[in-house]
Amino acid sequence: MLRFVTFVDGSNLDGVLKHLNLRVDDYGAFYRHVFEQSVHYWGRTFAEGSNWPTAQHTRIYWYVVGKMDEWDLNDPKAEARLRGRFEVNPRLRDAYVEEVLRRDPDVPPERRLEEAWRACFAETREWYDGKKRALDRKKRFYHGVQSATDFVEIRQEGHWKVDLLNHTVNEKGLDTSLAVDMVALQQTYDVALLISGDADGIPSINYVKSQSKHVGVAEFRKGAQADFLGKGTSSRLKIAADFVVQVYEADLVRRNLAYRAAEPDYPSSQSDTSF
């Protein structure tokens, strides 16, 4: 029995589905298809011309964001800290002052900084509240997926590090947790399939390969197999892996494993997109 385990970087999966303009409702069926393709490509690499052993998909570890920096924006001390950062950031401060003057050119000079901060703080509060709601929606979604799908374990290892004033988040922890678990769980699988695009996982790939494990990397491509005559582009992650599993957008749609969203929010491209 050949045991397959899939390790999924949730942010990379979200990103590639968005790039392909696809939505997935039944992740159980989606992952079954990816597993079947994995067995096919593994066999083509390692067992061509011989009988393949029976393959079993034993577990899917899906790494997602589970928390974010906590700020109480109703706390005057928190607001004072943010205002201090705002006032020593000339690019940000001047941008809001210009916005205030566009709205009301008659604002007196002594009031401009105060009005600029009020505008910045109001937008920051709205942005942060929106991020908290988005994280809550993600957590409810992943809970539903785990409850409804066999062999899936959601691991909420990721953390959003928040830059409040610039309205950005920097994700931490997903790639590290995935790489550590791939090594720690090596006795539970013969073949590890990665749905990830992070080259930082290469040392872990090399280590488990040295322990006689096989490692595959999923490559999601826009279009159908007939659209690609060559092998596609290389990446450090694909080079480090033993084999590459090619999953095509057209196959996902044709098999009703995914459906196209109404409107893409990126330029259409025929080039392949891989993790």
Coordinates of C-alpha atoms in Angstrom, one line a residue:
M1 CA 0.0 0.0 0.0
L2 CA 1.4 3.3 -1.1
R3 CA 0.4 6.1 1.3
F4 CA -0.1 9.6 0.0
V5 CA -0.3 12.6 2.3
T6 CA -1.1 16.1 0.9
F7 CA 0.3 19.3 2.5
V8 CA -1.6 22.4 1.5
D9 CA -0.5 26.0 1.9
G10 CA -4.0 27.6 2.0
S11 CA -2.9 31.0 1.0
N12 CA -1.2 29.6 -2.2
L13 CA -4.3 27.6 -3.0
D14 CA -6.5 30.6 -2.6
G15 CA -4.2 32.6 -4.8
V16 CA -4.0 30.2 -7.6
L17 CA -7.8 29.6 -7.7
K18 CA -8.2 33.4 -7.8
H19 CA -5.7 33.7 -10.6
L20 CA -7.5 31.0 -12.6
N21 CA -10.9 32.7 -11.8
L22 CA -12.2 29.5 -10.2
R23 CA -14.4 28.7 -7.2
V24 CA -14.6 25.3 -5.5
D25 CA -17.6 24.1 -3.5
D26 CA -16.8 20.5 -2.9
Y27 CA -13.2 20.3 -1.7
G28 CA -13.6 16.5 -1.1
A29 CA -14.1 15.9 -4.8
F30 CA -11.4 18.5 -5.7
Y31 CA -8.8 16.8 -3.5
R32 CA -9.8 13.4 -4.8
H33 CA -9.0 14.6 -8.3
V34 CA -5.7 16.0 -7.3
F35 CA -4.8 12.7 -5.6
E36 CA -5.8 10.7 -8.6
Q37 CA -3.6 12.9 -10.8
S38 CA -0.8 12.5 -8.2
V39 CA -0.9 8.7 -8.4
H40 CA -0.8 9.0 -12.2
Y41 CA 2.2 11.2 -12.3
W42 CA 4.0 9.3 -9.6
G43 CA 3.5 6.1 -11.5
R44 CA 4.7 7.6 -14.7
T45 CA 7.9 8.7 -12.9
F46 CA 8.6 5.7 -10.7
A47 CA 6.7 2.7 -11.9
E48 CA 6.5 2.9 -15.7
G49 CA 6.4 -0.6 -17.1
S50 CA 5.7 -2.3 -13.8
N51 CA 2.7 -3.0 -11.6
W52 CA 1.8 0.0 -9.4
P53 CA 1.1 -0.7 -5.8
T54 CA -2.4 0.2 -4.4
A55 CA -2.4 3.9 -3.4
Q56 CA -4.3 5.4 -0.5
H57 CA -4.8 9.1 0.3
T58 CA -4.4 8.9 4.1
R59 CA -4.6 12.6 5.1
I60 CA -4.8 16.2 3.9
Y61 CA -3.1 18.8 6.1
W62 CA -4.5 22.2 5.1
Y63 CA -2.6 25.1 6.7
V64 CA -4.6 28.4 7.1
V65 CA -4.5 31.7 8.9
G66 CA -6.1 31.4 12.3
K67 CA -5.4 34.7 14.0
M68 CA -4.2 38.3 13.6
D69 CA -2.7 41.1 15.6
E70 CA -5.2 42.3 18.2
W71 CA -5.9 46.0 18.5
D72 CA -8.5 47.7 20.6
L73 CA -9.1 50.9 18.6
N74 CA -11.5 52.2 21.2
D75 CA -8.6 52.4 23.7
P76 CA -7.2 56.0 23.8
K77 CA -3.7 54.6 24.4
A78 CA -3.8 52.6 21.3
E79 CA -5.0 55.6 19.3
A80 CA -2.3 57.7 20.8
R81 CA 0.4 55.2 19.8
L82 CA -0.9 55.1 16.2
R83 CA -1.1 58.9 16.0
G84 CA 2.5 59.1 17.1
R85 CA 3.5 56.8 14.2
F86 CA 1.3 58.8 11.9
E87 CA 2.9 62.1 12.7
V88 CA 6.5 60.9 12.2
N89 CA 5.6 59.3 8.8
P90 CA 5.8 62.3 6.3
R91 CA 4.6 60.3 3.3
L92 CA 1.5 59.1 5.0
R93 CA 0.8 62.3 6.9
D94 CA 1.2 64.6 3.9
A95 CA -1.0 62.3 1.8
Y96 CA -3.9 62.7 4.3
V97 CA -3.3 66.4 4.6
E98 CA -3.6 66.8 0.9
E99 CA -6.8 64.7 0.9
V100 CA -8.2 67.0 3.6
L101 CA -7.4 70.1 1.6
R102 CA -8.9 68.6 -1.5
R103 CA -12.2 68.1 0.4
D104 CA -12.1 71.5 2.1
P105 CA -9.4 74.0 0.9
D106 CA -10.5 76.4 3.6
V107 CA -9.3 74.3 6.5
P108 CA -7.0 76.6 8.6
P109 CA -3.3 75.5 8.9
E110 CA -3.6 74.8 12.6
R111 CA -6.5 72.3 12.0
R112 CA -5.0 70.4 9.1
L113 CA -3.0 67.8 11.0
E114 CA -5.9 67.1 13.3
E115 CA -8.3 66.6 10.4
A116 CA -5.7 64.5 8.6
W117 CA -5.4 62.2 11.6
R118 CA -9.2 61.9 12.0
A119 CA -9.5 60.8 8.3
C120 CA -6.6 58.3 8.6
F121 CA -8.0 56.8 11.9
A122 CA -11.5 56.5 10.5
E123 CA -10.2 54.6 7.4
T124 CA -7.9 52.5 9.6
R125 CA -10.7 51.5 11.9
E126 CA -12.9 50.5 8.9
W127 CA -10.1 48.5 7.3
Y128 CA -9.2 46.7 10.5
D129 CA -12.9 45.8 11.2
G130 CA -13.2 44.5 7.7
K131 CA -10.1 42.3 8.2
K132 CA -11.5 40.8 11.4
R133 CA -14.8 40.0 9.7
A134 CA -12.9 38.4 6.8
L135 CA -10.9 36.2 9.2
D136 CA -14.0 35.1 11.0
R137 CA -15.6 34.2 7.6
K138 CA -12.5 32.1 6.7
K139 CA -12.6 30.3 10.0
R140 CA -16.3 29.4 9.7
F141 CA -15.6 28.2 6.1
Y142 CA -12.7 26.0 7.1
H143 CA -14.7 24.6 10.0
G144 CA -17.4 23.6 7.5
V145 CA -14.9 22.1 5.1
Q146 CA -13.4 19.9 7.8
S147 CA -16.8 18.8 9.1
A148 CA -18.0 17.9 5.6
T149 CA -14.8 16.4 4.1
D150 CA -13.1 13.1 5.0
F151 CA -9.4 13.0 5.7
V152 CA -9.0 16.8 5.9
E153 CA -7.3 18.3 8.9
I154 CA -7.4 22.1 9.0
R155 CA -4.4 23.5 10.8
Q156 CA -4.8 27.2 11.8
E157 CA -1.1 27.9 12.1
G158 CA -0.9 31.2 10.2
H159 CA -0.9 34.7 11.6
W160 CA -1.7 38.0 10.0
K161 CA 0.8 40.6 11.2
V162 CA -1.0 43.9 10.7
D163 CA 0.4 47.2 9.6
L164 CA -2.6 49.3 10.6
L165 CA -1.6 52.7 9.2
N166 CA -0.6 51.3 5.8
H167 CA -3.6 48.9 5.7
T168 CA -1.6 45.8 4.9
V169 CA -1.1 42.4 6.4
N170 CA 1.9 40.1 6.3
E171 CA 1.2 36.5 6.7
K172 CA 3.5 34.5 9.0
G173 CA 3.8 30.9 10.0
L174 CA 2.1 28.8 7.3
D175 CA 5.2 27.8 5.4
T176 CA 7.2 27.1 8.5
S177 CA 4.5 24.9 10.1
L178 CA 4.0 23.0 6.8
A179 CA 7.7 22.3 6.4
V180 CA 8.1 21.2 10.0
D181 CA 5.2 18.8 9.8
M182 CA 6.4 17.3 6.6
V183 CA 9.5 16.2 8.4
A184 CA 7.7 15.3 11.7
L185 CA 5.0 13.2 10.0
Q186 CA 7.3 11.4 7.6
Q187 CA 6.5 7.9 9.1
T188 CA 2.9 8.3 8.1
Y189 CA 3.4 8.5 4.4
D190 CA 5.4 7.2 1.4
V191 CA 4.6 10.1 -0.9
A192 CA 4.1 13.7 0.1
L193 CA 2.3 16.0 -2.3
L194 CA 2.8 19.7 -1.8
I195 CA 0.3 22.4 -2.8
S196 CA 2.7 25.3 -2.1
G197 CA 4.9 27.8 -3.8
D198 CA 7.3 28.6 -1.1
A199 CA 10.9 27.7 -1.9
D200 CA 11.7 27.9 1.9
G201 CA 10.3 24.3 2.0
I202 CA 13.1 22.9 -0.1
P203 CA 15.3 21.8 2.8
S204 CA 12.4 19.8 4.2
I205 CA 11.8 18.3 0.7
N206 CA 15.5 17.3 0.5
Y207 CA 15.5 15.8 4.0
V208 CA 12.4 13.6 3.5
K209 CA 13.8 12.5 0.1
S210 CA 16.9 11.4 2.0
Q211 CA 14.7 9.2 4.1
S212 CA 13.5 7.4 1.0
K213 CA 10.2 9.3 0.7
H214 CA 9.0 10.6 -2.6
V215 CA 7.8 14.2 -3.0
G216 CA 5.5 15.7 -5.6
V217 CA 4.5 19.3 -6.2
A218 CA 1.2 20.3 -7.7
E219 CA 1.2 22.7 -10.7
F220 CA -2.1 24.3 -11.6
R221 CA -2.4 25.4 -15.2
K222 CA -4.8 27.7 -17.0
G223 CA -6.4 26.0 -20.0
A224 CA -6.3 22.3 -21.0
Q225 CA -3.5 19.8 -21.4
A226 CA -3.6 20.2 -25.2
D227 CA -2.6 23.8 -24.8
F228 CA 0.8 22.9 -23.5
L229 CA 3.3 21.1 -25.8
G230 CA 6.3 21.6 -23.6
K231 CA 7.1 20.9 -20.0
G232 CA 6.3 24.4 -18.8
T233 CA 8.5 26.7 -16.7
S234 CA 10.8 25.5 -14.0
S235 CA 10.9 26.7 -10.4
R236 CA 13.2 25.8 -7.5
L237 CA 10.4 24.0 -5.8
K238 CA 9.6 21.8 -8.9
I239 CA 13.2 21.1 -9.5
A240 CA 13.6 19.9 -5.8
A241 CA 10.6 17.6 -6.1
D242 CA 10.7 14.1 -7.5
F243 CA 7.7 14.7 -9.8
V244 CA 5.3 17.4 -10.8
V245 CA 1.5 16.9 -10.8
Q246 CA -0.2 19.0 -13.5
V247 CA -3.8 20.0 -12.8
Y248 CA -5.6 21.8 -15.6
E249 CA -8.3 24.4 -15.2
A250 CA -10.3 23.0 -18.1
D251 CA -10.4 19.5 -16.4
L252 CA -11.6 21.0 -13.1
V253 CA -14.4 22.8 -14.9
R254 CA -15.3 19.9 -17.2
R255 CA -15.6 17.5 -14.2
N256 CA -17.7 20.0 -12.2
L257 CA -14.9 20.2 -9.6
A258 CA -14.8 24.0 -9.9
Y259 CA -16.7 26.7 -11.7
R260 CA -15.7 30.0 -13.2
A261 CA -16.4 33.1 -11.3
A262 CA -18.5 35.9 -12.9
E263 CA -15.6 38.3 -13.6
P264 CA -11.9 37.9 -13.2
D265 CA -10.0 40.7 -11.4
Y266 CA -6.7 40.1 -13.3
P267 CA -5.6 40.1 -16.9
S268 CA -6.4 36.9 -18.8
S269 CA -3.3 34.8 -19.7
Q270 CA -2.5 31.5 -21.3
S271 CA 0.7 31.0 -19.4
D272 CA 0.7 28.3 -16.7
T273 CA 0.5 29.2 -13.0
S274 CA 2.1 26.9 -10.5
F275 CA 2.6 26.9 -6.8

